[in-house]
């Protein structure tokens, strides 16, 4: 029998754990015995939890990361097929409502080690310095308790750890360059550049995106086949599953996949003692921990805090401010599709590779505050068909004709800042899931500033499409990315966690994911979430044993610990432009 040339599959040996033929971890994963107390339990090993588990285990803490979904083997589990990628998404029941309800499912959070970074497009822009002071600058929402300067070094670290490919000079916000070169343009990127250039709008070609444009360590470069949102079987796209979790395991962290955490327990001294979880066989177990960090995403994090209500915290754990679940944010994500005479072939590139932030900041000439970005999208045929169903009402034979015309269409999208509002919120519903846990009920409305911003951003994006030479332009209204619902702040009366992610109410309970963001800017949130996680880890390491025994809060900023980055981070790429 002929042997395949490359990638011959070998199943994991007993006790060892690896990520398929490309990324091997020929080392057994540590297993903490039942009954043993660990230092940190992390609930959710996604963007925030993945970085955190890597940093804390490298610093020598005993860490268990629980995830409700599987530990993916990219080679075995992922398929280059749009319809076959549904297990990646959190598709369990969530109730949605309000006047402008959010849609859940594929365009939402992930389930499994790596979390939503497994199926993110990997656009990785930073927030702008202005994003941290909306109240003082624009008179809306709140200021963050930290400034851009507090997170800048962590942005730089994460851009090297993924690593991020991008232009030598990115002119918006705090202008900077990327150490790894940009990607070549796909058909959609060409259209965005053409339209923007005609209108005099500056555009960033080839990134910033967490996708390799050259091979890196044991990871190969991108092969431009467009399946990024299906998991990237190749391993070129960064996800914490392949960037940080392997290093966590190498440093002694245990990852417990297919384990849904159902409750955080509180002791008589108002300190958490551990978590209950359903093991892969559906049996409820208890894991003792000296501290717990919740990193479950903006829906599941508040859901777990509500489901952990107990005497003294009847409205949910760490909810004395009544802010848990509130100030949930989505970004405006209207997709604009244009038909061109020439072939575009949207699938032949990563969806994320070209963008402009020219309209990001507040412009006093407009009738709303804050702004938006315009980004390449490039859906595969099923997502395209769904967009056209909404945009054009396509159905039956008409849908078939549109499907056959797929290669002539280009798709770009708004990424617009919607402001936080207390009534946009996550609560518990009466309905229960298969484990008997109440599911999340989400209410979402658009307010005046949001609607004006969306109308303007949609019009501007359509202008770009026309300017690029489209013969027909249609649009689908939708949202992107959820953050907020457990926001950070200095005031315990109006926020859930402090500037390091520690809940104001419980000294050894932390939150470290997108839910702590007080506002969201017009940047995709993944880079910021990972940068915040690295910063929280540095804080926890500096505090050492005090986290486990003391209720005092030392707010001294920690040093930035570059040395905790995974191997392969340093000495690569080109020197960055300052
Ligand atoms: C289609 C799509 C494209 C995207 N593209 C981009 C992009 O280009 N750039 C960008 O920056 N962002 C993008 N995002 C968003 C980004 O991926 C998320 O904002 C980010 O991953 C959220 O990080 P997190 O740590 O809050 O949660 P996640 O990364 O979602 O991790 C949460 C994890 O917690 C687990 N979990 C939850 N509850 C429990 C529980 N009770 N017990 C055990 N485990 C639990 C989940 O299984 C999950 O693995 C995209 C999202 C989608 C859906
Ligand atoms: S286009 Fe590149 S990053 Fe996206 S799935 Fe293909 S190889 Fe991976």
XYZ file of C-alpha atoms and ligand atoms in Angstrom, residues 121 183 210-212 220-238 347-351, ligand 2:
37
model
C -11.302 35.448 11.445
C -0.427 39.081 3.304
C -3.150 36.697 13.332
C -2.326 34.502 10.330
C 1.162 33.392 9.320
C 3.144 26.291 8.298
C 2.199 29.488 6.458
C -1.266 30.284 5.156
C -2.288 28.513 1.960
C -5.115 30.932 1.105
C -8.009 28.532 0.927
C -10.392 30.634 2.996
C -11.538 28.199 5.709
C -10.423 30.379 8.652
C -13.888 30.521 10.237
C -14.053 26.724 9.998
C -11.009 26.317 12.280
C -7.969 26.415 9.908
C -6.946 22.787 9.649
C -3.575 23.998 8.369
C -2.514 25.652 11.632
C -1.606 28.988 10.005
C -4.283 30.953 11.873
C -3.599 31.784 15.509
C -12.850 32.107 -1.015
C -9.276 32.410 -2.267
C -7.862 34.322 0.747
C -8.431 34.619 4.472
C -11.622 36.658 4.984
S -6.869 30.923 4.483
Fe -4.966 30.565 5.614
S -5.486 30.984 7.755
Fe -7.426 30.726 6.634
S -7.937 28.563 6.842
Fe -6.748 28.746 4.963
S -4.617 28.372 5.599
Fe -5.792 28.798 7.448
